Coordinates of C-alpha atoms (C1' of nucleotides) in Angstrom, one line a residue:
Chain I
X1216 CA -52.6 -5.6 31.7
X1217 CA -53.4 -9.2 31.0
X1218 CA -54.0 -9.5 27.2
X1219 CA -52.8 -7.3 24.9
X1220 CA -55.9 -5.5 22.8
X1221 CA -55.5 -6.5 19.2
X1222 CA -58.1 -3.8 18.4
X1223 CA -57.0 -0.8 20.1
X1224 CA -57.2 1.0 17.0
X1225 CA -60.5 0.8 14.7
X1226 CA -58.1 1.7 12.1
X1227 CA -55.8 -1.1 11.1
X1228 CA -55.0 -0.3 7.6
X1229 CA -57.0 -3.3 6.0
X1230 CA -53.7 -4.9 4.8
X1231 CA -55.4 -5.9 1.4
X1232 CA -56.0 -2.5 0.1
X1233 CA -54.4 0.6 1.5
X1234 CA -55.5 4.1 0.9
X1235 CA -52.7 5.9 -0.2
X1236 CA -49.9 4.3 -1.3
X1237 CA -46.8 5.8 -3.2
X1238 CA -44.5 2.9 -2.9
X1239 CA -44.6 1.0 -6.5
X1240 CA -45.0 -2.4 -4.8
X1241 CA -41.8 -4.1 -5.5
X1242 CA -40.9 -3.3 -2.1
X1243 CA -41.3 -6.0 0.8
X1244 CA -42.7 -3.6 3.8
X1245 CA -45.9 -4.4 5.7
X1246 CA -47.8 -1.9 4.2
X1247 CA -48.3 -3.9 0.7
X1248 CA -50.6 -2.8 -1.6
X1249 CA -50.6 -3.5 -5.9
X1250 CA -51.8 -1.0 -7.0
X1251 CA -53.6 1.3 -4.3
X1252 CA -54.9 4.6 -6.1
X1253 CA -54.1 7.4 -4.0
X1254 CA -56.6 9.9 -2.9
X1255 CA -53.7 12.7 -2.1
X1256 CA -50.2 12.1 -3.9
X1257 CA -48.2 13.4 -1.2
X1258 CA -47.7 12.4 2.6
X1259 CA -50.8 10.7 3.6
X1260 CA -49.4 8.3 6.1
X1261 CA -47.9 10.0 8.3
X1262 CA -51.4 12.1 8.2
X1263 CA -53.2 9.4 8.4
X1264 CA -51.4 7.7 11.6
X1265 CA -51.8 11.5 13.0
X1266 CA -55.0 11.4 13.2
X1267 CA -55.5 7.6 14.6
X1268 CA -53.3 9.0 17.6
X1269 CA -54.9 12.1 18.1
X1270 CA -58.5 10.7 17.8
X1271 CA -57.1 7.9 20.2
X1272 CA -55.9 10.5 22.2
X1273 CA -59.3 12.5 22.6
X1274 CA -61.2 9.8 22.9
X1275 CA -59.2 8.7 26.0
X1276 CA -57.7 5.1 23.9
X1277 CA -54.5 5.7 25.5
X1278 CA -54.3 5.2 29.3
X1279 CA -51.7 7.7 30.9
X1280 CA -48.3 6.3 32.4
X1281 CA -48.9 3.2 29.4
X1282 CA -45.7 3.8 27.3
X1283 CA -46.4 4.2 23.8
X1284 CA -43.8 1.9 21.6
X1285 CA -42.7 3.2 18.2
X1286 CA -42.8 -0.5 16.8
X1287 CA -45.8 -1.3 18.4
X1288 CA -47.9 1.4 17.0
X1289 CA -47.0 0.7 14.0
X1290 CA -47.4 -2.9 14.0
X1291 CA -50.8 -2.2 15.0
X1292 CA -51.8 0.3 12.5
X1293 CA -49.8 -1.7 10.0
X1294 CA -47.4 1.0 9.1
X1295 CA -43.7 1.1 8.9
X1296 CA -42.2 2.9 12.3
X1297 CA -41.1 5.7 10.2
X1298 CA -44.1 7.8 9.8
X1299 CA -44.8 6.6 13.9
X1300 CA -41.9 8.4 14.8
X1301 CA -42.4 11.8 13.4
X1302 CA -46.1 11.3 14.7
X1303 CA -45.0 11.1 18.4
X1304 CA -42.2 13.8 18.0
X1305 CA -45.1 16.1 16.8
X1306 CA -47.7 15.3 19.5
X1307 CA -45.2 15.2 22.0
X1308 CA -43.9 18.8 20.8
X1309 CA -47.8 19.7 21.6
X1310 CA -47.8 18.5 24.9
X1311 CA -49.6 15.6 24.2
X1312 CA -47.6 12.7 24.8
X1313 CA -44.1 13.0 27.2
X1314 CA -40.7 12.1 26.3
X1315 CA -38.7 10.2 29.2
X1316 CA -35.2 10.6 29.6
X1317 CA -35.0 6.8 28.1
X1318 CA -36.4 8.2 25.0
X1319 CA -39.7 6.3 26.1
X1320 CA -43.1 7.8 25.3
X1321 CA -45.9 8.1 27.2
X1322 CA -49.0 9.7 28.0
X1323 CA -48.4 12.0 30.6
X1324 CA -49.9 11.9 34.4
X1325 CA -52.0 14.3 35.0
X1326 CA -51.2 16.5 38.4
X1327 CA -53.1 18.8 40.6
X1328 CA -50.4 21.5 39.5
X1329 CA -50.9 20.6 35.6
X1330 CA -54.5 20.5 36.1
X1331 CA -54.8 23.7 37.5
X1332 CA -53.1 25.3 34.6
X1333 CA -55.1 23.2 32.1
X1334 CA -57.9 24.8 33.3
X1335 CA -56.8 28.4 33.8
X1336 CA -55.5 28.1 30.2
X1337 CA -58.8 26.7 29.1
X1338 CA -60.9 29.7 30.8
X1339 CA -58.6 32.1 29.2
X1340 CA -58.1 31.7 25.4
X1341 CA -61.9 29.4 24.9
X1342 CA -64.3 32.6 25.9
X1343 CA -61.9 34.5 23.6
X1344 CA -62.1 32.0 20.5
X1345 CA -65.9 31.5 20.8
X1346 CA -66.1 35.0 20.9
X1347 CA -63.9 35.6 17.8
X1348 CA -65.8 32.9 15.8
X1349 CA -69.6 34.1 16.3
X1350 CA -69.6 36.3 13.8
X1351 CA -68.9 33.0 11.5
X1352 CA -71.7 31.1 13.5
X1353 CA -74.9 32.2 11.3
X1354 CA -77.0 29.7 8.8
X1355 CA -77.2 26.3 9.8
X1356 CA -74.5 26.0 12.1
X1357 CA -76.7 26.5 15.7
X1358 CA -78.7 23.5 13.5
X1359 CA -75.6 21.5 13.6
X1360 CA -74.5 22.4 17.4
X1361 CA -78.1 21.4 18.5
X1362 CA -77.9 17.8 16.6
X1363 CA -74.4 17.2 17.9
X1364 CA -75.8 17.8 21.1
X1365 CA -78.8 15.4 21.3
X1366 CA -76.2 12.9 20.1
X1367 CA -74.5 14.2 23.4
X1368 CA -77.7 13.9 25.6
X1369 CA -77.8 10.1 24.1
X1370 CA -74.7 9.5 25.5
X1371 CA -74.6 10.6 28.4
X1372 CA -77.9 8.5 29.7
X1373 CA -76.4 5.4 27.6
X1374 CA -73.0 5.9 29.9
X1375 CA -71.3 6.0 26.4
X1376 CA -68.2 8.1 27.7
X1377 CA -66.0 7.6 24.1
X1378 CA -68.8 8.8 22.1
X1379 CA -69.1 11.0 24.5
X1380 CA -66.1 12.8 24.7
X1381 CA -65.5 12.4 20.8
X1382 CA -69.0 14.2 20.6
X1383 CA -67.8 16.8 23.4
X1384 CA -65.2 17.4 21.1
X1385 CA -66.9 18.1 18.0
X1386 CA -69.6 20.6 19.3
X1387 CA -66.5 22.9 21.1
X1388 CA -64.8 22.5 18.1
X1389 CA -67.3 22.7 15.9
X1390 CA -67.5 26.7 16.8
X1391 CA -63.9 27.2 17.1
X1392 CA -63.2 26.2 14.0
X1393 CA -65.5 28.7 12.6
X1394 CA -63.2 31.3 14.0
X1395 CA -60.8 30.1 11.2
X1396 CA -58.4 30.9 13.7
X1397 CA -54.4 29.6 13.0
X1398 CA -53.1 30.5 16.5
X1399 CA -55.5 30.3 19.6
X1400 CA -57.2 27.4 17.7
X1401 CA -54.1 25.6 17.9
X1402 CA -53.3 25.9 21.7
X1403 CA -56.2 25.0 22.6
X1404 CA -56.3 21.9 20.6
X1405 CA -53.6 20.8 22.9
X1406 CA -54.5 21.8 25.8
X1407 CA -57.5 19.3 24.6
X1408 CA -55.0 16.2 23.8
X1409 CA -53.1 17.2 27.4
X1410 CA -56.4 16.3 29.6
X1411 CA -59.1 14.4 27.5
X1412 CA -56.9 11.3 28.2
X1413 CA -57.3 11.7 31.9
X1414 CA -61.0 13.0 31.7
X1415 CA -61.4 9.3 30.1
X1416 CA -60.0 7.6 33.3
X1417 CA -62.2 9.8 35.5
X1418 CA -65.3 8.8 33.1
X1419 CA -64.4 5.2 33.4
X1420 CA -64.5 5.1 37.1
X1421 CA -67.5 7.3 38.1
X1422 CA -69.4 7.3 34.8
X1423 CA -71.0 10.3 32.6
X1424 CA -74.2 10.3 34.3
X1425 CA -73.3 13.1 37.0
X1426 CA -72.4 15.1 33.4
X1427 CA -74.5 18.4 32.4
X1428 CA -73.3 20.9 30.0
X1429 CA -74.2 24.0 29.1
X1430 CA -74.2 23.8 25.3
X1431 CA -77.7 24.2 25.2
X1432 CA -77.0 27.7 26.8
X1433 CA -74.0 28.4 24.2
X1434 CA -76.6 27.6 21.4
X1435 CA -78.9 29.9 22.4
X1436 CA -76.5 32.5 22.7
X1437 CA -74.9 31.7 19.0
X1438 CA -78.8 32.1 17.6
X1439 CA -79.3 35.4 19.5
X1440 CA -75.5 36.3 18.6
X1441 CA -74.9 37.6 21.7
X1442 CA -71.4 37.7 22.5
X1443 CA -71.4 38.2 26.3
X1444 CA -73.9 35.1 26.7
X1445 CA -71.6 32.5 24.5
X1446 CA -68.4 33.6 26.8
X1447 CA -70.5 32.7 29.9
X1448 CA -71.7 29.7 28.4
X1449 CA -67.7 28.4 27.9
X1450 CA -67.2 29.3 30.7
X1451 CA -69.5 27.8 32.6
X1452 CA -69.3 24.5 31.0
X1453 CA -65.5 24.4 31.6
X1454 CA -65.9 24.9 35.1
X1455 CA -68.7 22.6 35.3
X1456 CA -66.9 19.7 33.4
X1457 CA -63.3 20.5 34.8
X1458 CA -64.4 21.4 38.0
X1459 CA -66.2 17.8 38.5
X1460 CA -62.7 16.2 37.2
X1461 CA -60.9 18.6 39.6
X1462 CA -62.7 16.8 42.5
X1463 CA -62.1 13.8 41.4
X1464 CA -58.1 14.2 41.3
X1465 CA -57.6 16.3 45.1
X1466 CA -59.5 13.1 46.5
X1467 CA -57.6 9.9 44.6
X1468 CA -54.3 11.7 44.3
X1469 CA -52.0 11.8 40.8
X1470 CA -54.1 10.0 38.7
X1471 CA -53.1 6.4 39.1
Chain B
X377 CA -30.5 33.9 -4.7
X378 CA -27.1 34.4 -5.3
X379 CA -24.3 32.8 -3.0
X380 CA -25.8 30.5 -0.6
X381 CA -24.4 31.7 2.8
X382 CA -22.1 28.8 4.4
X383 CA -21.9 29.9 7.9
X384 CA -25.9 30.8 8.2
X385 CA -25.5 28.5 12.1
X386 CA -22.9 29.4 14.0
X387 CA -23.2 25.7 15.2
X388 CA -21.3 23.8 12.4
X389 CA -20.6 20.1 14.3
X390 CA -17.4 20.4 14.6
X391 CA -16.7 17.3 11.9
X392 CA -13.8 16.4 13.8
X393 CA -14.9 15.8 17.7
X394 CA -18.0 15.6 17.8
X395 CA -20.3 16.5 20.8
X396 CA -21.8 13.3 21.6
X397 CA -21.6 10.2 19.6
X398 CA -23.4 6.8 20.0
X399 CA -22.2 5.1 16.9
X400 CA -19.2 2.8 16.7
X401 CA -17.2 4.4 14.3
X402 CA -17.6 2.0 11.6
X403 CA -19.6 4.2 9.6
X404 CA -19.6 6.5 7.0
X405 CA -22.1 8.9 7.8
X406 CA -21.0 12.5 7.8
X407 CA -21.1 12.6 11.7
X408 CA -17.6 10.7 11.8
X409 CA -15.8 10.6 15.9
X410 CA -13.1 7.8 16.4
X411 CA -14.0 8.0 19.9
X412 CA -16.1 11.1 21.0
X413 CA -17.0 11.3 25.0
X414 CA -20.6 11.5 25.4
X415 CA -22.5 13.8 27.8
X416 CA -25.7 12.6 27.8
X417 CA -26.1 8.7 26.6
X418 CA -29.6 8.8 24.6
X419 CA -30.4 11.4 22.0
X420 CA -28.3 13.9 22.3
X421 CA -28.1 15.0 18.5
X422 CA -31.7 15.5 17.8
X423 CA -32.1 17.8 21.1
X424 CA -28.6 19.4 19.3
X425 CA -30.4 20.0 16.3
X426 CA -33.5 21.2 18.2
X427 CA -32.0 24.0 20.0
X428 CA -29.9 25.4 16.8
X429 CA -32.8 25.5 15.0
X430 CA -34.9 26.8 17.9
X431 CA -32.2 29.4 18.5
X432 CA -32.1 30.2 15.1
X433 CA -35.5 31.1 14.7
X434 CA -35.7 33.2 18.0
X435 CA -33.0 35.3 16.5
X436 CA -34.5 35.8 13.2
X437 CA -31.8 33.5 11.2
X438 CA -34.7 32.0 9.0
X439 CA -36.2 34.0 6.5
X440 CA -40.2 34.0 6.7
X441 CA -41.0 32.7 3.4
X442 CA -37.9 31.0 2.3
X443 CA -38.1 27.5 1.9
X444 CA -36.1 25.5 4.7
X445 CA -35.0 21.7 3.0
X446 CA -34.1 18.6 5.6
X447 CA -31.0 17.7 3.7
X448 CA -29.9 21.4 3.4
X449 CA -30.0 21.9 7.2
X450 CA -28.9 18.3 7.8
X451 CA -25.5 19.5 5.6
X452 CA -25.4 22.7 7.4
X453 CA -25.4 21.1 10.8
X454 CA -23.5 18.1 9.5
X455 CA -25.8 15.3 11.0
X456 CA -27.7 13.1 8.5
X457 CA -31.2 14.3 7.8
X458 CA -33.0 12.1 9.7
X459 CA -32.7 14.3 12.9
X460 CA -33.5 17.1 11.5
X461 CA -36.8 15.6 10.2
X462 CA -37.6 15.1 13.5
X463 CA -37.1 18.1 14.7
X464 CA -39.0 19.9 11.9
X465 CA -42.0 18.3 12.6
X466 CA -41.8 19.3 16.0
X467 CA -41.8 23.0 15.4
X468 CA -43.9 22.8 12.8
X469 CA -46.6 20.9 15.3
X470 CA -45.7 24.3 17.2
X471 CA -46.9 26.4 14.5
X472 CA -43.5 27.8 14.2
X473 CA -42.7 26.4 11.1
X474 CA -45.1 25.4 8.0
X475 CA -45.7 22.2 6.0
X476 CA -47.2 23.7 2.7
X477 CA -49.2 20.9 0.5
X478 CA -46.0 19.6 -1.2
X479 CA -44.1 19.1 1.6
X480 CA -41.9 21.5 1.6
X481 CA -41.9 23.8 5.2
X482 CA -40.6 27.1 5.4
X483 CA -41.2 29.9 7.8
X484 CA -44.9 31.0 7.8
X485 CA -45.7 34.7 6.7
X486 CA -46.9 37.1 9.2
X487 CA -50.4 38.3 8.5
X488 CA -52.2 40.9 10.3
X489 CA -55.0 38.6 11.3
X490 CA -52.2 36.3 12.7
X491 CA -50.6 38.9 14.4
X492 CA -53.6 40.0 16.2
X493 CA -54.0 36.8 17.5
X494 CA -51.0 36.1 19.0
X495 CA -51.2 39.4 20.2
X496 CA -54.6 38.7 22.1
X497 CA -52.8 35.2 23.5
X498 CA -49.6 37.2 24.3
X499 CA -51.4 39.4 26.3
X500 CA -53.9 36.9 28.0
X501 CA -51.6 34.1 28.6
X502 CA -48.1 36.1 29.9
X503 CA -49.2 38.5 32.3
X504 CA -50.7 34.9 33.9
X505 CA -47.7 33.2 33.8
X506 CA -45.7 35.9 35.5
X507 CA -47.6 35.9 38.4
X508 CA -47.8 32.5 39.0
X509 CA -44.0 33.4 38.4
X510 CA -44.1 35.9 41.0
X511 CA -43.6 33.6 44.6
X512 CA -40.8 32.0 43.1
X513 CA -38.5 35.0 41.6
X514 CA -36.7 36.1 45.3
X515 CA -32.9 36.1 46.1
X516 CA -31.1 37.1 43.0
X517 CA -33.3 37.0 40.6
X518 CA -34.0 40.8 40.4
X519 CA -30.5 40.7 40.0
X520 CA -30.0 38.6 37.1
X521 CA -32.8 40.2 35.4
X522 CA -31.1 43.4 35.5
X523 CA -28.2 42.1 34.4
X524 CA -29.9 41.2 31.3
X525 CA -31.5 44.4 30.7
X526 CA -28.2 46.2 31.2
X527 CA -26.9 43.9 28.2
X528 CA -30.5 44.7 26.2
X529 CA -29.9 48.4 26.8
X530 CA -26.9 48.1 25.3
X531 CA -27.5 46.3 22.6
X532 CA -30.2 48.5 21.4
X533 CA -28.0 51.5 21.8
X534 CA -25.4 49.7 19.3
X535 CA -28.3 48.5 17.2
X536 CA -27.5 44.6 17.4
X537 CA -31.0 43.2 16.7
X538 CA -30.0 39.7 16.6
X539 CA -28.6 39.8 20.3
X540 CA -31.5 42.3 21.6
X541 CA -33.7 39.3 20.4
X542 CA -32.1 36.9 22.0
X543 CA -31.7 38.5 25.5
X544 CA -35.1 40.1 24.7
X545 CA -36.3 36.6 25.1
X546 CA -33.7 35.7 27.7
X547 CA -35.3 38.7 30.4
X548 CA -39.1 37.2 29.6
X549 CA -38.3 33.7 30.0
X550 CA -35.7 34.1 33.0
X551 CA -39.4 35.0 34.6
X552 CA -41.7 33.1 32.9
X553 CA -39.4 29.8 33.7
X554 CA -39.1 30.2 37.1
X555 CA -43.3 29.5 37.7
X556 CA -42.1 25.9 36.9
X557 CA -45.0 25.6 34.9
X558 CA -45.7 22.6 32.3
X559 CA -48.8 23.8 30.0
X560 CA -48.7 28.0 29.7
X561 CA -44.6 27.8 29.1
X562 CA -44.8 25.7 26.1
X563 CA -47.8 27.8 24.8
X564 CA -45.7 31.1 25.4
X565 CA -42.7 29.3 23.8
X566 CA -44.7 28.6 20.4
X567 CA -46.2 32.0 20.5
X568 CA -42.6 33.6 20.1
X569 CA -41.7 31.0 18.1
X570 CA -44.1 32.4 16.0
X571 CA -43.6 36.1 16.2
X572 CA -40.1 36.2 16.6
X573 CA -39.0 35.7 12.5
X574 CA -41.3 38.7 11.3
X575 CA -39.9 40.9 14.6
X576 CA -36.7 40.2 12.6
X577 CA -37.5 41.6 9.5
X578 CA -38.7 44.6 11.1
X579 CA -36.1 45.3 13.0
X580 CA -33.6 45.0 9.7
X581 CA -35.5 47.7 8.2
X582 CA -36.2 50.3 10.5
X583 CA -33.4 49.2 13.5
X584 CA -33.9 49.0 17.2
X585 CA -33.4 52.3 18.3
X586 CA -36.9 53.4 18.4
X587 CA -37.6 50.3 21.3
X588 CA -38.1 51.3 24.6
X589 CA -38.8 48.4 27.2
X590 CA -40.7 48.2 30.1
X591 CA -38.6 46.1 31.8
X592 CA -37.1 48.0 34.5
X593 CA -40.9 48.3 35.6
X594 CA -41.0 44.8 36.0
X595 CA -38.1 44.4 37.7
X596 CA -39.4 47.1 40.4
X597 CA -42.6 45.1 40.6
X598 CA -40.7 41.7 41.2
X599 CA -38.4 44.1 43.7
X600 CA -41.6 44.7 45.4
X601 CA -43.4 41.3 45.0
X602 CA -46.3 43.6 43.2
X603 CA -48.0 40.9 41.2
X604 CA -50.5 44.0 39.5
X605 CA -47.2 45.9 38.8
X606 CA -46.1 43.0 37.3
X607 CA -48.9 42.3 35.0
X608 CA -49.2 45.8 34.0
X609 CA -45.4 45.8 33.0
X610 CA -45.6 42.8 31.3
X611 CA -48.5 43.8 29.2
X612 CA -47.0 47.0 28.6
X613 CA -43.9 45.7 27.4
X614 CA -46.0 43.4 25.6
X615 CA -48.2 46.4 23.8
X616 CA -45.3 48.7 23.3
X617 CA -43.3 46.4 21.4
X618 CA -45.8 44.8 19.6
X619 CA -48.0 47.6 18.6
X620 CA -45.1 49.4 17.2
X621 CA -44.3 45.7 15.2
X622 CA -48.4 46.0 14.3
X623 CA -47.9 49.7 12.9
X624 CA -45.1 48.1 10.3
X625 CA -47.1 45.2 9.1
X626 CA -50.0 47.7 8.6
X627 CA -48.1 49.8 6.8
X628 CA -46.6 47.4 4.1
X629 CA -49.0 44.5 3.7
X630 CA -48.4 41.0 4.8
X631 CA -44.0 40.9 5.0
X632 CA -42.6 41.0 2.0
Chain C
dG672 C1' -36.2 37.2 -28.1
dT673 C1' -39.7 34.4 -25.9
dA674 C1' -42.7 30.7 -24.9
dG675 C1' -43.2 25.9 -24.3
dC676 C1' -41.5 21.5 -23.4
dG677 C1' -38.6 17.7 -21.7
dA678 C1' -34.6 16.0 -19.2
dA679 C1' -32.0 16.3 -14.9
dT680 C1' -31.8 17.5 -10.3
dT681 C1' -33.7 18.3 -5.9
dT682 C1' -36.6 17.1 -2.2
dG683 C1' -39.9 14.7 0.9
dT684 C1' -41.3 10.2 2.4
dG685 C1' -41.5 5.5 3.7
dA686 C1' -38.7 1.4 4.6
dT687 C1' -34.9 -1.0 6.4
dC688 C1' -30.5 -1.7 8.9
dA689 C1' -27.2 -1.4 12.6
dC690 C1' -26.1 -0.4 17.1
dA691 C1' -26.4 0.9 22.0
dA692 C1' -28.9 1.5 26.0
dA693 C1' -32.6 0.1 28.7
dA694 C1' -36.0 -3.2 30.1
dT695 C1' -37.1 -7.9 31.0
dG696 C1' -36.5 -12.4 32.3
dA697 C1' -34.1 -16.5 34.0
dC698 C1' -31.1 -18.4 37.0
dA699 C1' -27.9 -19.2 40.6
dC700 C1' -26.4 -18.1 45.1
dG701 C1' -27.0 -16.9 49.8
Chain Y
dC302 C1' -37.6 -17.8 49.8
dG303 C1' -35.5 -13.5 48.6
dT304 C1' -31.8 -11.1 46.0
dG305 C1' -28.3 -10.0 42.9
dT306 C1' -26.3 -10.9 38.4
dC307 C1' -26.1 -12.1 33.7
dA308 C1' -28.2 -13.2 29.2
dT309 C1' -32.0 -12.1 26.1
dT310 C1' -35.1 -9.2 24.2
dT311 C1' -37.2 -4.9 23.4
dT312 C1' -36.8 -0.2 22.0
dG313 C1' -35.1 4.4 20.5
dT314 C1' -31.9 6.5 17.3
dG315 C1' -29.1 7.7 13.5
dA316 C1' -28.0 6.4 8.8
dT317 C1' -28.9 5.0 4.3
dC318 C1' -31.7 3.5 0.3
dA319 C1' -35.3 3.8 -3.1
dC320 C1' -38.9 6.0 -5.2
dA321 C1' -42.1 9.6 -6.8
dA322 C1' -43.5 14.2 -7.1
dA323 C1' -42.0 18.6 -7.6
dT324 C1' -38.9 21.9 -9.0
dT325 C1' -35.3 23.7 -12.0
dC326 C1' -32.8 24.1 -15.9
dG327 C1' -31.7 23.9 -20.6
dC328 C1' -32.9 23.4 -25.2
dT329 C1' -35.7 23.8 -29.1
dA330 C1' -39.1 25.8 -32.0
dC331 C1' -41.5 29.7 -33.6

DNA sequence: GTAGCGAATTTGTGATCACAAAATGACACG
DNA sequence: CGTGTCATTTTGTGATCACAAATTCGCTAC
């Protein structure tokens, strides 16, 4: 592990000036801030250290089996280890992160058996909530699909794989969302969280370059709105994508 | 809101021995053992407080709608509300319960467009996770189930809804458990989670007689190592009960 | 009697403390 | 040189405090 990344995080809260503080600065904590104005009065740092994690998460910043320390999160993102707490007993409720018997956190190993439900999981509910949100895919939002996915196209000949899978990300999500969906689009945001951080080890051993998607083919069926074509489309990227990582786990064993 | 009902868990700490303890005793918290054995060394109260409140929603103690507050639960329970902070984040990363924008969480209200949903993902997700469940349910398990069903029949018959939930859930996940699985349980767990508050409701206004189960068929199918049987009970069960829970919320508009 | 307003209470949130268990490291002994 | 043991440090957990926002309640004015 040699030295300890002071950066892991892009998102150190700058110390200086936070930005949302409710704390009325007579206080001696290490998030110390005059007079900070506060974008939402209630509960922004705990949703703000969510979605550091999460995005860290997705973009593969965590490396499975590393335990995840309460104080040391928060250290880094300059926090106190309160709102750090309830943030890992929430992703760890999704799956996301894995509780030891010690009470230590960590990203979980990923194992043929886990993988194979991942992706059965994935193949089921997707189709079904890209299906349920074409009917909310019309105006400009095959316009937006097609730009995220040049942006995808640049990375995957630059061998970017966190832009990437951030990118990767977005464009799924970017028509799931649509569906405005408050149950399927939740389980399959952590199915997401349970195997992007072991995609990222796969990506940072054989690269992106092998990658193609079928988004192209899932944007063609949004503009035609035809339903049968987009749940292909998934599907087939899925299998593509998973079925490459898939591969790659049979032949090296439990992750590593 | 009239009296506020004292005894809404049946899982009052005891106040005088508690279960498991960590702390020295030279306290004054209102978790107070001289000298409590402990089961389990690390975090045992928060996993306590977990399963009450688990428990309690699978049986339909919570009211959808009504506000749940840490420190009330915490004084109900008798452990200090830091626990219990925990532990409502967790379900409410599981969708089961609700952070509205102030803070406050509370049991989300059933909708029909939520409760199509997690009908679709009941249907697509369980039927899988029962016959992945299928190779490992031999000796007695066909046994135990209908042990449990005896116990369901009866209840219905004697119109107990808050036990038919709870071995209700018992019979599914006495199957669903024994796949060993690590990514479809947990989904399955937050879709009846989810569910499992309004069934209440329903079943305090029109009673349980009217249920018929289809859980004798899945028994014979798990007799018979039938995995299609299987599927088709468990979907049928699945449609039956929750198609007749569909009819009410159609009927009277998003709970009440 | 009712509407509006202000005080008092409730409640969520972040921070800090204390303690025990686990992890880590050093050191002595074989 | 390897191994077991003990001291030190790290880490999770429960409790408590302080504060602000939100809610609730009571009172006053019309």
């Amino acid at each position: 592990m040699a030295v300890k990344p002071d950066h892991e995080f892009g998102f150190h809260r700058t110390r200086k000036k936070t930005l949302a503080v409710r704390r009325s600065a007579l206080q001696s904590g290490p998030a110390k801030a005059p007079a900070g104005q506060r974008v939402s009065s209630r509960g922004t740092t705990r949703e703000m250290v969510d979605t550091a994690v999460r995005t860290g998460l997705l973009t593969g910043r965590f490396v499975p089996g590393k335990p995840v320390t309460i104080r040391g999160l928060a250290a880094e993102i300059g926090v106190s280890p309160m709102p750090v707490r309830e943030v890992l007993q929430r992703l760890a409720a999704e799956n996301a992160l894995e509780v030891k018997p010690n009470g230590r956190v960590q990203v979980p190993d990923m194992t043929p058996a886990r993988f194979d439900e991942v992706l059965k999981a994935r193949l089921l509910l997707e189709p079904e909530l890209a299906e349920l949100a074409l009917p909310h895919l019309f105006g400009d939002a095959a316009g937006e699909l097609k730009a995220i996915d040049d942006d995808i196209d640049a990375c995957l000949h630059s061998g970017d794989a966190e832009s990437y899978m951030r990118l990767n990300h977005a464009f799924h999500f970017r028509i799931y969302r649509a569906s405005r969906s408050k149950v399927l689009l939740p389980l399959i945001d952590s199915l997401w969280l349970q195997f992007a951080p072991f995609m990222r080890t796969v990506y940072g051993r054989v690269g992106t370059a092998i990658l193609e998607d079928r988004h192209k083919e899932a944007i063609r069926a949004i503009e035609l709105n035809d339903t049968q074509a987009l749940r292909a489309a998934i599907k087939a990227d899925i299998l593509d994508g998973m079925g490459f990582l898939g591969r790659e786990i049979l032949s090296d064993g439990p992750t590593g």
